[in-house]
mmCIF file of C-alpha atoms and ligand atoms in Angstrom:
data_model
loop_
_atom_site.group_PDB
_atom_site.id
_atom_site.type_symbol
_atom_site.label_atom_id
_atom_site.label_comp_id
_atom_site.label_asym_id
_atom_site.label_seq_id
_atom_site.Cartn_x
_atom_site.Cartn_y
_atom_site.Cartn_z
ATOM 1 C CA UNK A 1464 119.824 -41.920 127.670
ATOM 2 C CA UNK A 1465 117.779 -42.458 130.826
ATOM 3 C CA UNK A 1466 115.266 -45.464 131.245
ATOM 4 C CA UNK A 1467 112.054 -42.959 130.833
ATOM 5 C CA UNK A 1468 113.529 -41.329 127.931
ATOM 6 C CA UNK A 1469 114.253 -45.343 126.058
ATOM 7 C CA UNK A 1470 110.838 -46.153 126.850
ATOM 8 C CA UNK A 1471 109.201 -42.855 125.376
ATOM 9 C CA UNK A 1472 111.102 -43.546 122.166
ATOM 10 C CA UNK A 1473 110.187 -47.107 122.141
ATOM 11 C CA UNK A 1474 106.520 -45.815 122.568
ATOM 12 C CA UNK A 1475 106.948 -43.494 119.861
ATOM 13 C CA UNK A 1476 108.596 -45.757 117.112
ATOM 14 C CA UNK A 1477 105.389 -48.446 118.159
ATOM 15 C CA UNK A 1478 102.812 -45.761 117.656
ATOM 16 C CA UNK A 1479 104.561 -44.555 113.992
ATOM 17 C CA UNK A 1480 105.342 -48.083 112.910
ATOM 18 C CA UNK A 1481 101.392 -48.822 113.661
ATOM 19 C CA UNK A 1482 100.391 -45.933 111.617
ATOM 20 C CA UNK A 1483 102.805 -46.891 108.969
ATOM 21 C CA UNK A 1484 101.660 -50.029 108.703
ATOM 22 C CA UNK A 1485 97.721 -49.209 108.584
ATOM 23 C CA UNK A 1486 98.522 -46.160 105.796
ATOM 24 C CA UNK A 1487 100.467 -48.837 103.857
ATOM 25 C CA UNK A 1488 98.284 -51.839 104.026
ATOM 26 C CA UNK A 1489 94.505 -52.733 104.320
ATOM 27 C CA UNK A 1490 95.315 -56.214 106.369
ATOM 28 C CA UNK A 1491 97.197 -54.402 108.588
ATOM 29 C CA UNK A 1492 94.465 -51.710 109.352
ATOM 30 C CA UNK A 1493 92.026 -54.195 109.850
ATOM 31 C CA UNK A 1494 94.431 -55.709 112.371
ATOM 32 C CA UNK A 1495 94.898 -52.471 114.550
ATOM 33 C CA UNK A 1496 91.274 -51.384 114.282
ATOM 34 C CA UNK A 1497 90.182 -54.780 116.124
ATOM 35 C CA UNK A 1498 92.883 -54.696 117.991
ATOM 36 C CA UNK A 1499 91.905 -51.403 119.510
ATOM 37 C CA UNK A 1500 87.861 -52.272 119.921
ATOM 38 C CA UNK A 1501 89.219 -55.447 121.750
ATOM 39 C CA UNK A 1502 91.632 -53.865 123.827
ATOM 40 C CA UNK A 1503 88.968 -53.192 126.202
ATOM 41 C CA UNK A 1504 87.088 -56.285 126.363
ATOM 42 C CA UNK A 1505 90.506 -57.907 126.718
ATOM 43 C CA UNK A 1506 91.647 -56.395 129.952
ATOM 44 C CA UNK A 1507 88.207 -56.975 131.315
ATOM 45 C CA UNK A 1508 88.531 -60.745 130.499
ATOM 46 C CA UNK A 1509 91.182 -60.883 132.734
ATOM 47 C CA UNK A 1510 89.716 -59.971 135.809
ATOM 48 C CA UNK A 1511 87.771 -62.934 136.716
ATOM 49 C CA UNK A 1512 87.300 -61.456 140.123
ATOM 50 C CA UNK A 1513 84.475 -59.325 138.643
ATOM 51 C CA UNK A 1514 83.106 -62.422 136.224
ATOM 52 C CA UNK A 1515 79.473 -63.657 136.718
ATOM 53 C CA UNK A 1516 80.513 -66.418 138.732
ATOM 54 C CA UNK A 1517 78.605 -69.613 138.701
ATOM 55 C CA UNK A 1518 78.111 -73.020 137.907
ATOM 56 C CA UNK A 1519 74.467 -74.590 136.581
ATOM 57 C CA UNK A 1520 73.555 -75.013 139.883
ATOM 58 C CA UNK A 1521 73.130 -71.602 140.525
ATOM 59 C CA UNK A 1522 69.807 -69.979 141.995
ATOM 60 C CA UNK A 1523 67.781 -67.090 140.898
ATOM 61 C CA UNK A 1524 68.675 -65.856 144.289
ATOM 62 C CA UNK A 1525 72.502 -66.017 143.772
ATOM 63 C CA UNK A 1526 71.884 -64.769 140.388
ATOM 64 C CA UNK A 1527 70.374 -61.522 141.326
ATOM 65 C CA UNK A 1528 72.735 -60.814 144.345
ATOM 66 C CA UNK A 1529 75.530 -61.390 141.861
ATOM 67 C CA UNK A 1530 74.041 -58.938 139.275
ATOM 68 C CA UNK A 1531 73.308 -56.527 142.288
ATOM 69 C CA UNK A 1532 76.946 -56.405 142.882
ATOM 70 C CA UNK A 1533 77.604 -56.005 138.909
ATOM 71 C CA UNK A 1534 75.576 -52.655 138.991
ATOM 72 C CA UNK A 1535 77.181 -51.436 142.745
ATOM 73 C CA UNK A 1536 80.598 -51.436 140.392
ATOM 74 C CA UNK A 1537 79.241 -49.710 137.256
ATOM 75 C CA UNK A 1538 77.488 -47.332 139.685
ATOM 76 C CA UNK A 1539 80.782 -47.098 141.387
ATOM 77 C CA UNK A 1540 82.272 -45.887 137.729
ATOM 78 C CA UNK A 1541 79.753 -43.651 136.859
ATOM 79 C CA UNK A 1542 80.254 -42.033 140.478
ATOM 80 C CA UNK A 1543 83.675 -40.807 138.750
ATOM 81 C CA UNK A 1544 82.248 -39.686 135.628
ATOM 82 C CA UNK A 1545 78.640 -38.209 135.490
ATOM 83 C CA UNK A 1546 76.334 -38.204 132.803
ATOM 84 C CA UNK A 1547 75.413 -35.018 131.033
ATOM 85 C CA UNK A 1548 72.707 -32.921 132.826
ATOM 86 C CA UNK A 1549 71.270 -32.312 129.269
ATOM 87 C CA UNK A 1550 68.111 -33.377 127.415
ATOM 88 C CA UNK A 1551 68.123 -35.321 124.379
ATOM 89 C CA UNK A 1552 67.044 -32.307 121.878
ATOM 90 C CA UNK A 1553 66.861 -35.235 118.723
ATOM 91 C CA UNK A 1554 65.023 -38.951 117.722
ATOM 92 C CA UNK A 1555 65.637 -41.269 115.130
ATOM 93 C CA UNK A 1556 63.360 -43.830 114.154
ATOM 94 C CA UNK A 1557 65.612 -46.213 112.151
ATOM 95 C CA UNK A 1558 65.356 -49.438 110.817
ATOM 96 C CA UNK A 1559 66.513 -52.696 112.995
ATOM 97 C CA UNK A 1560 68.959 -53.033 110.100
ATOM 98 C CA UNK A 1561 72.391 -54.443 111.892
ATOM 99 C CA UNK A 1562 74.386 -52.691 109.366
ATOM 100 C CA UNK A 1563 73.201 -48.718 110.211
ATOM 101 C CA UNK A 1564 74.660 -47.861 113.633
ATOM 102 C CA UNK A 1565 73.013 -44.558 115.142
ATOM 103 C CA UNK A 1566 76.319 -43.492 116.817
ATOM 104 C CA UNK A 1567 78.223 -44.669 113.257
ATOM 105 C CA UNK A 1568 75.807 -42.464 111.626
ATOM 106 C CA UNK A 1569 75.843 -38.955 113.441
ATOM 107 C CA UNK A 1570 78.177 -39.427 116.661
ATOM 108 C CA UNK A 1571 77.754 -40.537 119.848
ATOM 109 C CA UNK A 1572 74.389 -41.065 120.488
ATOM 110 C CA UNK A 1573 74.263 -42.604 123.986
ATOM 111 C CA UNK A 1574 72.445 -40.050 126.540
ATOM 112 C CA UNK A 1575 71.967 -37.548 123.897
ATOM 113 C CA UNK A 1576 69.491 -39.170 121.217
ATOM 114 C CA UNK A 1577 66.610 -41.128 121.408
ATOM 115 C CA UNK A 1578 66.611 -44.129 119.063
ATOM 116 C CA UNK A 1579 63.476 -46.307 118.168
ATOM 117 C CA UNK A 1580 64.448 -48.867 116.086
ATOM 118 C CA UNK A 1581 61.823 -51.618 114.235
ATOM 119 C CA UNK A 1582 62.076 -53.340 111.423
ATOM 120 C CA UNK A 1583 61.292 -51.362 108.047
ATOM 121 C CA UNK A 1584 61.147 -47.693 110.273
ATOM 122 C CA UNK A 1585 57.450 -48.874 110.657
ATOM 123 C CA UNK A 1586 55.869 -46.466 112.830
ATOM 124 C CA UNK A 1587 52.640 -48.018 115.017
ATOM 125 C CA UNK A 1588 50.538 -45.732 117.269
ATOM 126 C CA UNK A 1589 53.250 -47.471 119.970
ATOM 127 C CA UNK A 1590 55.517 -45.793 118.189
ATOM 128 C CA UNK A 1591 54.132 -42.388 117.267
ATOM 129 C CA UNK A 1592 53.614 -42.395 121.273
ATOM 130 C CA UNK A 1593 57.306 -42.842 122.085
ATOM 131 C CA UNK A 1594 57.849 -39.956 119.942
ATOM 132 C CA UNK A 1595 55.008 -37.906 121.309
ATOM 133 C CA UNK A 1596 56.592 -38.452 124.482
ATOM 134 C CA UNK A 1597 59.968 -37.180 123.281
ATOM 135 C CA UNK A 1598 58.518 -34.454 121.910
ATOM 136 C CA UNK A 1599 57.138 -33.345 125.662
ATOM 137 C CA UNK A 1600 60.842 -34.189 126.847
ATOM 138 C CA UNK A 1601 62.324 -31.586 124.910
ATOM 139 C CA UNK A 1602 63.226 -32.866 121.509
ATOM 140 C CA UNK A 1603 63.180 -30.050 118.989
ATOM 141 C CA UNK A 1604 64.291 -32.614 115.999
ATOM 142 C CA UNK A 1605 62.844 -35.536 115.102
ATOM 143 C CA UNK A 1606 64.763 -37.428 111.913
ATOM 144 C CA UNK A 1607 62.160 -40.433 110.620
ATOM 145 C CA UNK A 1608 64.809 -42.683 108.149
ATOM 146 C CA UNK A 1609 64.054 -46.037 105.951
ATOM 147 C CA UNK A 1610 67.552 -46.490 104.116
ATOM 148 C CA UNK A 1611 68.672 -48.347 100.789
ATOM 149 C CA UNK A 1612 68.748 -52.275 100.716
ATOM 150 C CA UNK A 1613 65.859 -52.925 103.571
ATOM 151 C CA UNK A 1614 65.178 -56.337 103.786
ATOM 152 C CA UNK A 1615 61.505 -55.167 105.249
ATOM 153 C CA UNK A 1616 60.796 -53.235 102.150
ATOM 154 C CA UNK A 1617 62.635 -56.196 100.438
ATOM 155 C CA UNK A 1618 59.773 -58.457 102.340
ATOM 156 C CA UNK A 1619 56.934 -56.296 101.357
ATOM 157 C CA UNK A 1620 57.529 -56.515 97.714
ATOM 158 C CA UNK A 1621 57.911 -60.481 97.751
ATOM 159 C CA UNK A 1622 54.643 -62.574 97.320
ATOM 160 C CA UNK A 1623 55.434 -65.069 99.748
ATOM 161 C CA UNK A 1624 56.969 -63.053 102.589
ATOM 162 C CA UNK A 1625 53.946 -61.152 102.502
ATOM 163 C CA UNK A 1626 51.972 -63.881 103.916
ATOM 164 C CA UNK A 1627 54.846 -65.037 105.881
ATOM 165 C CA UNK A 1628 54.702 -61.537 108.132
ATOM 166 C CA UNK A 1629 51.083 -59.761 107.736
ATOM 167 C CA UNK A 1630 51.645 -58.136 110.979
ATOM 168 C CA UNK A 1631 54.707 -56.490 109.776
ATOM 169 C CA UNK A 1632 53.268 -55.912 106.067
ATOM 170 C CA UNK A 1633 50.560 -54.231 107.040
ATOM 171 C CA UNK A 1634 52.637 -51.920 108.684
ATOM 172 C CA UNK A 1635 54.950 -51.573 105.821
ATOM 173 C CA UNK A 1636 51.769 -50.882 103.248
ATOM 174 C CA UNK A 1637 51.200 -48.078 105.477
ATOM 175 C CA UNK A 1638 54.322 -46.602 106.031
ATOM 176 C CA UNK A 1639 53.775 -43.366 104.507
ATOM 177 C CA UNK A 1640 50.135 -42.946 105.872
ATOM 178 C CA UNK A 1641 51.546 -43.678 109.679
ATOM 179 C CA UNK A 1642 54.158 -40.626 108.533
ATOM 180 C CA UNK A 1643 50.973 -38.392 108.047
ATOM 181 C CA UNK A 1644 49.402 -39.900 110.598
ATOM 182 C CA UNK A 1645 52.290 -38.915 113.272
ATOM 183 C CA UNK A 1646 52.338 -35.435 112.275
ATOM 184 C CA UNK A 1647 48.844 -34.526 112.431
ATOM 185 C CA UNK A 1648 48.758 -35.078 116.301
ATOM 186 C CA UNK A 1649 47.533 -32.338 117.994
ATOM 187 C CA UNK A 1650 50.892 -32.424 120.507
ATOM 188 C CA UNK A 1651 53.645 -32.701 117.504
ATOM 189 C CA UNK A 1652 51.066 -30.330 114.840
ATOM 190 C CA UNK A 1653 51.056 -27.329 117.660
ATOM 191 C CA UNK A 1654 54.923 -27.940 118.064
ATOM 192 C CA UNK A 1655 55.862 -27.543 114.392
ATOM 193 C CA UNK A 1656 53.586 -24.801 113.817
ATOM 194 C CA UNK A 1657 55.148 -22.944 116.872
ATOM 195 C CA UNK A 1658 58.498 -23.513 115.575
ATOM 196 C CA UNK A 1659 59.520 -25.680 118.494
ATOM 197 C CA UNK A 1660 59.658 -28.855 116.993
ATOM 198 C CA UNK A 1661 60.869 -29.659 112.802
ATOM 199 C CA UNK A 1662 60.667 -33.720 111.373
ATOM 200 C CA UNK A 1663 62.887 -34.604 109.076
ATOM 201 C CA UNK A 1664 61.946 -37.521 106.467
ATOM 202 C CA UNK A 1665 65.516 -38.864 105.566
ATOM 203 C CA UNK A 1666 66.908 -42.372 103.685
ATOM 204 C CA UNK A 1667 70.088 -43.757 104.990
ATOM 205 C CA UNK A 1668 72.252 -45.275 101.902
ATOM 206 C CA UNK A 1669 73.376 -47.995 103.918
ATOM 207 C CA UNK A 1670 76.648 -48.663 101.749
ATOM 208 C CA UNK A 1671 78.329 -44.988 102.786
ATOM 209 C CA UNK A 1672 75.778 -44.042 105.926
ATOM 210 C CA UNK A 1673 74.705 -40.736 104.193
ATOM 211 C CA UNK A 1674 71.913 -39.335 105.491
ATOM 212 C CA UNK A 1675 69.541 -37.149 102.615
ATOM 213 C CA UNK A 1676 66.314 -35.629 103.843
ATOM 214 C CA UNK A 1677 63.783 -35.925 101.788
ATOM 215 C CA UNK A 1678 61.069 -34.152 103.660
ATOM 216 C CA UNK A 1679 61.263 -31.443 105.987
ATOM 217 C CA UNK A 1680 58.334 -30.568 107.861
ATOM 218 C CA UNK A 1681 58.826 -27.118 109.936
ATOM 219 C CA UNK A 1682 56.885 -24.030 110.226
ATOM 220 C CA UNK A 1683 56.536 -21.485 107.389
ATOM 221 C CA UNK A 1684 59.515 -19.124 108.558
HETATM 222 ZN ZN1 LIG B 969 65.680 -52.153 106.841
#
């Protein structure tokens, strides 16, 4: 047996005796799985070279040369792989919730969805602008969520949080009205009744990340 061959074979019985050991036990699975997402970090943390280098003397002079340099490299990476020439054609307003993850809920997100996140899903005027100005971007889908277990709609039915947040409240109290409120703009009203744009009113269950539309709003076809 040559060298390459032992080491392939070596390789192998690693990689089966890893998925043995996460089919077979939960500890072990949880073991691998953060193994894996800190894989990355790991080899990073070992190239101090490429650290933010600095003691607490440091000026906001060094700071920002130092972060220049940070941003040459990632430019450097992204040189090698460019991002997709494509448009974001969805966005999500979800909830600030830590548990939902966008990219955990339909994929990977990054460069192809736009995601406004507040707390609750409330939608302000701010808001309903972002979206407007999606909308003129190109997105032909536009998924509003709230999802099971929000503390914000948690908040807005307890006496004492109300007063606690009124800002926030308020904003909850009119959740559905802001909803309404979105739609009937002139920009995202012409787009659904043209058939270019369609707004989906889903709830996350936060416990398996299933996504069930309640409301559709689309043109009559
Ligand atoms: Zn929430």
């Amino acid at each position: 047996m040559t060298k390459k061959t032992g080491c392939a074979l070596a390789f192998g019985f690693l990689v089966l005796g890893l998925i043995l050991a996460v089919l077979l036990s939960p500890r072990a699975e949880f073991i691998v799985g953060g193994g894996l997402v800190n894989l990355g970090f790991r080899l990073q943390d070992r190239l101090s070279h490429f650290d933010f280098e600095h003691d607490e003397s440091i000026t906001p002079d060094q700071v920002w040369v130092e972060l220049e340099r940070q941003n040459e490299l990632a430019a450097g990476v992204r040189n090698f792989f460019p991002r997709t020439v494509r448009h974001p054609v969805v966005a999500v307003l979800a909830c600030m919730d830590a548990r939902i993850d966008i990219s955990e809920l339909v994929g990977d997100t990054r460069r192809y969805y736009y995601v406004v996140r507040t707390a609750g899903s409330v939608l302000s005027p701010a808001e309903q602008e972002m979206l407007e100005l999606a909308v003129i971007n190109g997105v032909k889908i536009i998924v509003l969520t709230t999802h099971t277990d929000c503390a914000a709609e948690a908040a807005a039915a307890d006496p004492e949080l109300r007063e606690k947040f009124p800002a926030l409240i308020s904003l909850m109290d009119e959740r559905e009205r802001r909803v309404e409120e979105f739609i009937a703009r002139p920009t995202i009203r012409d787009a659904i009744a043209e058939g270019k744009l369609q707004i989906k009113q889903a709830r996350i269950d936060t416990s398996t990340d299933r996504l069930v539309v309640d409301i559709e709003h689309h043109d009559a076809h």
